[in-house]
PDB file of N, CA and C in Angstrom:
ATOM      1  N   UNK Y  13       0.843  -1.168   0.000  1.00 53.00           N
ATOM      2  CA  UNK Y  13       0.000   0.000   0.000  1.00 53.00           C
ATOM      3  C   UNK Y  13       0.891   1.234   0.000  1.00 53.00           C
ATOM      4  N   UNK Y  14       1.008   1.864  -1.149  1.00 68.00           N
ATOM      5  CA  UNK Y  14       1.827   3.056  -1.268  1.00 68.00           C
ATOM      6  C   UNK Y  14       0.979   4.272  -1.554  1.00 68.00           C
ATOM      7  N   UNK Y  15       1.628   5.394  -1.476  1.00 76.00           N
ATOM      8  CA  UNK Y  15       0.945   6.645  -1.763  1.00 76.00           C
ATOM      9  C   UNK Y  15       0.917   6.858  -3.270  1.00 76.00           C
ATOM     10  N   UNK Y  16      -0.254   7.071  -3.794  1.00 82.00           N
ATOM     11  CA  UNK Y  16      -0.407   7.360  -5.213  1.00 82.00           C
ATOM     12  C   UNK Y  16      -0.078   8.830  -5.432  1.00 82.00           C
ATOM     13  N   UNK Y  17       0.898   9.130  -6.259  1.00 91.00           N
ATOM     14  CA  UNK Y  17       1.365  10.493  -6.468  1.00 91.00           C
ATOM     15  C   UNK Y  17       0.291  11.365  -7.113  1.00 91.00           C
ATOM     16  N   UNK Y  18      -0.693  10.736  -7.739  1.00 92.00           N
ATOM     17  CA  UNK Y  18      -1.755  11.523  -8.380  1.00 92.00           C
ATOM     18  C   UNK Y  18      -2.625  12.258  -7.369  1.00 92.00           C
ATOM     19  N   UNK Y  19      -2.762  11.721  -6.182  1.00 91.00           N
ATOM     20  CA  UNK Y  19      -3.601  12.371  -5.181  1.00 91.00           C
ATOM     21  C   UNK Y  19      -3.014  13.704  -4.701  1.00 91.00           C
ATOM     22  N   UNK Y  20      -1.754  13.764  -4.249  1.00 92.00           N
ATOM     23  CA  UNK Y  20      -1.226  15.064  -3.843  1.00 92.00           C
ATOM     24  C   UNK Y  20      -1.107  16.053  -5.010  1.00 92.00           C
ATOM     25  N   UNK Y  21      -0.808  15.560  -6.199  1.00 95.00           N
ATOM     26  CA  UNK Y  21      -0.757  16.448  -7.364  1.00 95.00           C
ATOM     27  C   UNK Y  21      -2.139  17.022  -7.640  1.00 95.00           C
ATOM     28  N   UNK Y  22      -3.154  16.194  -7.553  1.00 95.00           N
ATOM     29  CA  UNK Y  22      -4.517  16.662  -7.764  1.00 95.00           C
ATOM     30  C   UNK Y  22      -4.939  17.694  -6.738  1.00 95.00           C
ATOM     31  N   UNK Y  23      -4.564  17.476  -5.490  1.00 95.00           N
ATOM     32  CA  UNK Y  23      -4.912  18.427  -4.433  1.00 95.00           C
ATOM     33  C   UNK Y  23      -4.208  19.758  -4.659  1.00 95.00           C
ATOM     34  N   UNK Y  24      -2.916  19.715  -4.960  1.00 97.00           N
ATOM     35  CA  UNK Y  24      -2.147  20.945  -5.169  1.00 97.00           C
ATOM     36  C   UNK Y  24      -2.695  21.738  -6.347  1.00 97.00           C
ATOM     37  N   UNK Y  25      -2.915  21.076  -7.473  1.00 98.00           N
ATOM     38  CA  UNK Y  25      -3.425  21.784  -8.645  1.00 98.00           C
ATOM     39  C   UNK Y  25      -4.832  22.328  -8.396  1.00 98.00           C
ATOM     40  N   UNK Y  26      -5.652  21.599  -7.670  1.00 97.00           N
ATOM     41  CA  UNK Y  26      -7.004  22.081  -7.376  1.00 97.00           C
ATOM     42  C   UNK Y  26      -6.971  23.319  -6.486  1.00 97.00           C
ATOM     43  N   UNK Y  27      -6.137  23.302  -5.466  1.00 97.00           N
ATOM     44  CA  UNK Y  27      -6.030  24.450  -4.564  1.00 97.00           C
ATOM     45  C   UNK Y  27      -5.493  25.662  -5.314  1.00 97.00           C
ATOM     46  N   UNK Y  28      -4.423  25.479  -6.083  1.00 98.00           N
ATOM     47  CA  UNK Y  28      -3.866  26.598  -6.849  1.00 98.00           C
ATOM     48  C   UNK Y  28      -4.862  27.105  -7.884  1.00 98.00           C
ATOM     49  N   UNK Y  29      -5.610  26.217  -8.479  1.00 97.00           N
ATOM     50  CA  UNK Y  29      -6.617  26.628  -9.452  1.00 97.00           C
ATOM     51  C   UNK Y  29      -7.699  27.486  -8.822  1.00 97.00           C
ATOM     52  N   UNK Y  30      -8.167  27.095  -7.645  1.00 97.00           N
ATOM     53  CA  UNK Y  30      -9.184  27.887  -6.946  1.00 97.00           C
ATOM     54  C   UNK Y  30      -8.619  29.248  -6.553  1.00 97.00           C
ATOM     55  N   UNK Y  31      -7.368  29.290  -6.098  1.00 97.00           N
ATOM     56  CA  UNK Y  31      -6.737  30.559  -5.742  1.00 97.00           C
ATOM     57  C   UNK Y  31      -6.622  31.466  -6.959  1.00 97.00           C
ATOM     58  N   UNK Y  32      -6.218  30.914  -8.092  1.00 96.00           N
ATOM     59  CA  UNK Y  32      -6.085  31.728  -9.301  1.00 96.00           C
ATOM     60  C   UNK Y  32      -7.439  32.218  -9.803  1.00 96.00           C
ATOM     61  N   UNK Y  33      -8.454  31.395  -9.728  1.00 96.00           N
ATOM     62  CA  UNK Y  33      -9.798  31.828 -10.139  1.00 96.00           C
ATOM     63  C   UNK Y  33     -10.277  32.957  -9.236  1.00 96.00           C
ATOM     64  N   UNK Y  34     -10.062  32.814  -7.934  1.00 96.00           N
ATOM     65  CA  UNK Y  34     -10.481  33.864  -7.002  1.00 96.00           C
ATOM     66  C   UNK Y  34      -9.717  35.157  -7.265  1.00 96.00           C
ATOM     67  N   UNK Y  35      -8.413  35.065  -7.500  1.00 94.00           N
ATOM     68  CA  UNK Y  35      -7.632  36.261  -7.782  1.00 94.00           C
ATOM     69  C   UNK Y  35      -8.102  36.926  -9.070  1.00 94.00           C
ATOM     70  N   UNK Y  36      -8.328  36.133 -10.093  1.00 91.00           N
ATOM     71  CA  UNK Y  36      -8.784  36.691 -11.363  1.00 91.00           C
ATOM     72  C   UNK Y  36     -10.156  37.328 -11.261  1.00 91.00           C
ATOM     73  N   UNK Y  37     -11.020  36.756 -10.460  1.00 92.00           N
ATOM     74  CA  UNK Y  37     -12.367  37.301 -10.315  1.00 92.00           C
ATOM     75  C   UNK Y  37     -12.378  38.589  -9.497  1.00 92.00           C
ATOM     76  N   UNK Y  38     -11.460  38.703  -8.550  1.00 93.00           N
ATOM     77  CA  UNK Y  38     -11.440  39.858  -7.662  1.00 93.00           C
ATOM     78  C   UNK Y  38     -10.457  40.942  -8.086  1.00 93.00           C
ATOM     79  N   UNK Y  39      -9.631  40.680  -9.080  1.00 88.00           N
ATOM     80  CA  UNK Y  39      -8.591  41.629  -9.489  1.00 88.00           C
ATOM     81  C   UNK Y  39      -9.177  42.785 -10.293  1.00 88.00           C
ATOM     82  N   UNK Y  40      -8.427  43.863 -10.320  1.00 86.00           N
ATOM     83  CA  UNK Y  40      -8.803  45.038 -11.092  1.00 86.00           C
ATOM     84  C   UNK Y  40      -8.682  44.714 -12.585  1.00 86.00           C
ATOM     85  N   UNK Y  41      -9.719  44.957 -13.370  1.00 84.00           N
ATOM     86  CA  UNK Y  41      -9.661  44.641 -14.807  1.00 84.00           C
ATOM     87  C   UNK Y  41      -8.579  45.404 -15.569  1.00 84.00           C
ATOM     88  N   UNK Y  42      -8.064  46.467 -15.004  1.00 86.00           N
ATOM     89  CA  UNK Y  42      -7.034  47.248 -15.692  1.00 86.00           C
ATOM     90  C   UNK Y  42      -5.728  46.472 -15.846  1.00 86.00           C
ATOM     91  N   UNK Y  43      -5.481  45.489 -14.984  1.00 84.00           N
ATOM     92  CA  UNK Y  43      -4.220  44.751 -15.096  1.00 84.00           C
ATOM     93  C   UNK Y  43      -4.224  43.780 -16.275  1.00 84.00           C
ATOM     94  N   UNK Y  44      -5.375  43.575 -16.880  1.00 81.00           N
ATOM     95  CA  UNK Y  44      -5.458  42.640 -18.004  1.00 81.00           C
ATOM     96  C   UNK Y  44      -5.398  43.339 -19.352  1.00 81.00           C
ATOM     97  N   UNK Y  45      -5.019  44.613 -19.373  1.00 83.00           N
ATOM     98  CA  UNK Y  45      -4.911  45.336 -20.640  1.00 83.00           C
ATOM     99  C   UNK Y  45      -3.815  44.764 -21.521  1.00 83.00           C
ATOM    100  N   UNK Y  46      -2.729  44.309 -20.927  1.00 83.00           N
ATOM    101  CA  UNK Y  46      -1.620  43.750 -21.703  1.00 83.00           C
ATOM    102  C   UNK Y  46      -2.007  42.452 -22.396  1.00 83.00           C
ATOM    103  N   UNK Y  47      -2.974  41.753 -21.862  1.00 81.00           N
ATOM    104  CA  UNK Y  47      -3.411  40.488 -22.464  1.00 81.00           C
ATOM    105  C   UNK Y  47      -4.683  40.681 -23.287  1.00 81.00           C
ATOM    106  N   UNK Y  48      -4.843  41.873 -23.855  1.00 86.00           N
ATOM    107  CA  UNK Y  48      -5.986  42.213 -24.712  1.00 86.00           C
ATOM    108  C   UNK Y  48      -7.322  42.027 -23.997  1.00 86.00           C
ATOM    109  N   UNK Y  49      -7.354  42.281 -22.709  1.00 83.00           N
ATOM    110  CA  UNK Y  49      -8.585  42.209 -21.943  1.00 83.00           C
ATOM    111  C   UNK Y  49      -8.995  40.817 -21.510  1.00 83.00           C
ATOM    112  N   UNK Y  50      -8.182  39.826 -21.809  1.00 86.00           N
ATOM    113  CA  UNK Y  50      -8.510  38.448 -21.427  1.00 86.00           C
ATOM    114  C   UNK Y  50      -8.030  38.210 -20.000  1.00 86.00           C
ATOM    115  N   UNK Y  51      -8.919  37.753 -19.162  1.00 88.00           N
ATOM    116  CA  UNK Y  51      -8.570  37.466 -17.778  1.00 88.00           C
ATOM    117  C   UNK Y  51      -7.874  36.113 -17.724  1.00 88.00           C
ATOM    118  N   UNK Y  52      -6.579  36.137 -17.941  1.00 90.00           N
ATOM    119  CA  UNK Y  52      -5.779  34.914 -18.040  1.00 90.00           C
ATOM    120  C   UNK Y  52      -5.811  34.114 -16.740  1.00 90.00           C
ATOM    121  N   UNK Y  53      -5.883  34.802 -15.605  1.00 90.00           N
ATOM    122  CA  UNK Y  53      -5.883  34.095 -14.321  1.00 90.00           C
ATOM    123  C   UNK Y  53      -7.097  33.187 -14.173  1.00 90.00           C
ATOM    124  N   UNK Y  54      -8.240  33.649 -14.609  1.00 93.00           N
ATOM    125  CA  UNK Y  54      -9.447  32.823 -14.507  1.00 93.00           C
ATOM    126  C   UNK Y  54      -9.337  31.615 -15.425  1.00 93.00           C
ATOM    127  N   UNK Y  55      -8.857  31.820 -16.644  1.00 94.00           N
ATOM    128  CA  UNK Y  55      -8.761  30.710 -17.594  1.00 94.00           C
ATOM    129  C   UNK Y  55      -7.740  29.668 -17.150  1.00 94.00           C
ATOM    130  N   UNK Y  56      -6.551  30.099 -16.736  1.00 95.00           N
ATOM    131  CA  UNK Y  56      -5.545  29.139 -16.289  1.00 95.00           C
ATOM    132  C   UNK Y  56      -5.936  28.518 -14.957  1.00 95.00           C
ATOM    133  N   UNK Y  57      -6.616  29.275 -14.096  1.00 97.00           N
ATOM    134  CA  UNK Y  57      -7.114  28.701 -12.852  1.00 97.00           C
ATOM    135  C   UNK Y  57      -8.130  27.608 -13.116  1.00 97.00           C
ATOM    136  N   UNK Y  58      -9.012  27.846 -14.088  1.00 97.00           N
ATOM    137  CA  UNK Y  58      -9.994  26.816 -14.443  1.00 97.00           C
ATOM    138  C   UNK Y  58      -9.312  25.585 -15.021  1.00 97.00           C
ATOM    139  N   UNK Y  59      -8.289  25.798 -15.856  1.00 98.00           N
ATOM    140  CA  UNK Y  59      -7.555  24.665 -16.431  1.00 98.00           C
ATOM    141  C   UNK Y  59      -6.848  23.873 -15.334  1.00 98.00           C
ATOM    142  N   UNK Y  60      -6.243  24.577 -14.379  1.00 98.00           N
ATOM    143  CA  UNK Y  60      -5.563  23.894 -13.273  1.00 98.00           C
ATOM    144  C   UNK Y  60      -6.560  23.144 -12.393  1.00 98.00           C
ATOM    145  N   UNK Y  61      -7.720  23.742 -12.166  1.00 98.00           N
ATOM    146  CA  UNK Y  61      -8.740  23.073 -11.358  1.00 98.00           C
ATOM    147  C   UNK Y  61      -9.245  21.808 -12.044  1.00 98.00           C
ATOM    148  N   UNK Y  62      -9.494  21.877 -13.330  1.00 98.00           N
ATOM    149  CA  UNK Y  62      -9.953  20.695 -14.075  1.00 98.00           C
ATOM    150  C   UNK Y  62      -8.888  19.601 -14.045  1.00 98.00           C
ATOM    151  N   UNK Y  63      -7.622  19.982 -14.250  1.00 98.00           N
ATOM    152  CA  UNK Y  63      -6.540  19.001 -14.211  1.00 98.00           C
ATOM    153  C   UNK Y  63      -6.414  18.383 -12.816  1.00 98.00           C
ATOM    154  N   UNK Y  64      -6.520  19.203 -11.783  1.00 97.00           N
ATOM    155  CA  UNK Y  64      -6.434  18.687 -10.420  1.00 97.00           C
ATOM    156  C   UNK Y  64      -7.558  17.727 -10.093  1.00 97.00           C
ATOM    157  N   UNK Y  65      -8.769  18.078 -10.520  1.00 97.00           N
ATOM    158  CA  UNK Y  65      -9.901  17.175 -10.281  1.00 97.00           C
ATOM    159  C   UNK Y  65      -9.753  15.875 -11.061  1.00 97.00           C
ATOM    160  N   UNK Y  66      -9.215  15.967 -12.271  1.00 97.00           N
ATOM    161  CA  UNK Y  66      -8.972  14.767 -13.081  1.00 97.00           C
ATOM    162  C   UNK Y  66      -7.954  13.849 -12.397  1.00 97.00           C
ATOM    163  N   UNK Y  67      -6.863  14.437 -11.906  1.00 96.00           N
ATOM    164  CA  UNK Y  67      -5.844  13.622 -11.222  1.00 96.00           C
ATOM    165  C   UNK Y  67      -6.411  13.009  -9.939  1.00 96.00           C
ATOM    166  N   UNK Y  68      -7.218  13.768  -9.213  1.00 93.00           N
ATOM    167  CA  UNK Y  68      -7.835  13.224  -8.009  1.00 93.00           C
ATOM    168  C   UNK Y  68      -8.788  12.088  -8.322  1.00 93.00           C
ATOM    169  N   UNK Y  69      -9.542  12.238  -9.408  1.00 94.00           N
ATOM    170  CA  UNK Y  69     -10.460  11.171  -9.808  1.00 94.00           C
ATOM    171  C   UNK Y  69      -9.696   9.913 -10.208  1.00 94.00           C
ATOM    172  N   UNK Y  70      -8.587  10.084 -10.901  1.00 93.00           N
ATOM    173  CA  UNK Y  70      -7.775   8.915 -11.267  1.00 93.00           C
ATOM    174  C   UNK Y  70      -7.213   8.218 -10.027  1.00 93.00           C
ATOM    175  N   UNK Y  71      -6.778   9.006  -9.050  1.00 91.00           N
ATOM    176  CA  UNK Y  71      -6.235   8.418  -7.817  1.00 91.00           C
ATOM    177  C   UNK Y  71      -7.314   7.670  -7.051  1.00 91.00           C
ATOM    178  N   UNK Y  72      -8.513   8.247  -6.975  1.00 89.00           N
ATOM    179  CA  UNK Y  72      -9.596   7.566  -6.259  1.00 89.00           C
ATOM    180  C   UNK Y  72     -10.050   6.311  -6.989  1.00 89.00           C
ATOM    181  N   UNK Y  73     -10.046   6.363  -8.316  1.00 90.00           N
ATOM    182  CA  UNK Y  73     -10.418   5.176  -9.090  1.00 90.00           C
ATOM    183  C   UNK Y  73      -9.407   4.048  -8.886  1.00 90.00           C
ATOM    184  N   UNK Y  74      -8.111   4.410  -8.847  1.00 86.00           N
ATOM    185  CA  UNK Y  74      -7.079   3.401  -8.640  1.00 86.00           C
ATOM    186  C   UNK Y  74      -7.173   2.815  -7.230  1.00 86.00           C
ATOM    187  N   UNK Y  75      -7.477   3.669  -6.241  1.00 80.00           N
ATOM    188  CA  UNK Y  75      -7.610   3.179  -4.872  1.00 80.00           C
ATOM    189  C   UNK Y  75      -8.802   2.240  -4.736  1.00 80.00           C
ATOM    190  N   UNK Y  76      -9.872   2.558  -5.431  1.00 82.00           N
ATOM    191  CA  UNK Y  76     -11.067   1.712  -5.385  1.00 82.00           C
ATOM    192  C   UNK Y  76     -10.806   0.372  -6.079  1.00 82.00           C
ATOM    193  N   UNK Y  77     -10.019   0.392  -7.135  1.00 80.00           N
ATOM    194  CA  UNK Y  77      -9.733  -0.838  -7.872  1.00 80.00           C
ATOM    195  C   UNK Y  77      -8.794  -1.756  -7.100  1.00 80.00           C
ATOM    196  N   UNK Y  78      -7.972  -1.187  -6.218  1.00 79.00           N
ATOM    197  CA  UNK Y  78      -7.009  -1.988  -5.466  1.00 79.00           C
ATOM    198  C   UNK Y  78      -7.548  -2.532  -4.144  1.00 79.00           C
ATOM    199  N   UNK Y  79      -8.809  -2.244  -3.860  1.00 77.00           N
ATOM    200  CA  UNK Y  79      -9.412  -2.777  -2.630  1.00 77.00           C
ATOM    201  C   UNK Y  79      -9.640  -4.272  -2.759  1.00 77.00           C
ATOM    202  N   UNK Y  80      -9.446  -4.989  -1.659  1.00 73.00           N
ATOM    203  CA  UNK Y  80      -9.700  -6.442  -1.726  1.00 73.00           C
ATOM    204  C   UNK Y  80     -11.157  -6.787  -1.700  1.00 73.00           C
TER     205      UNK Y  80
END
């Protein structure tokens, strides 16, 4: 019984994704002028959150499959 590396990776990416989404949602829109008005923090935060949830789901699926 070892630690599946996908679980901590999923947790880290999910937490960072939520932080980035919150920052992007609460930030002043003027800082996004350089990126042509695109709120990059929200988009990358959402991508990180989806990836983190995917990794967590894979870890839970593997743990469920390894049960006796």
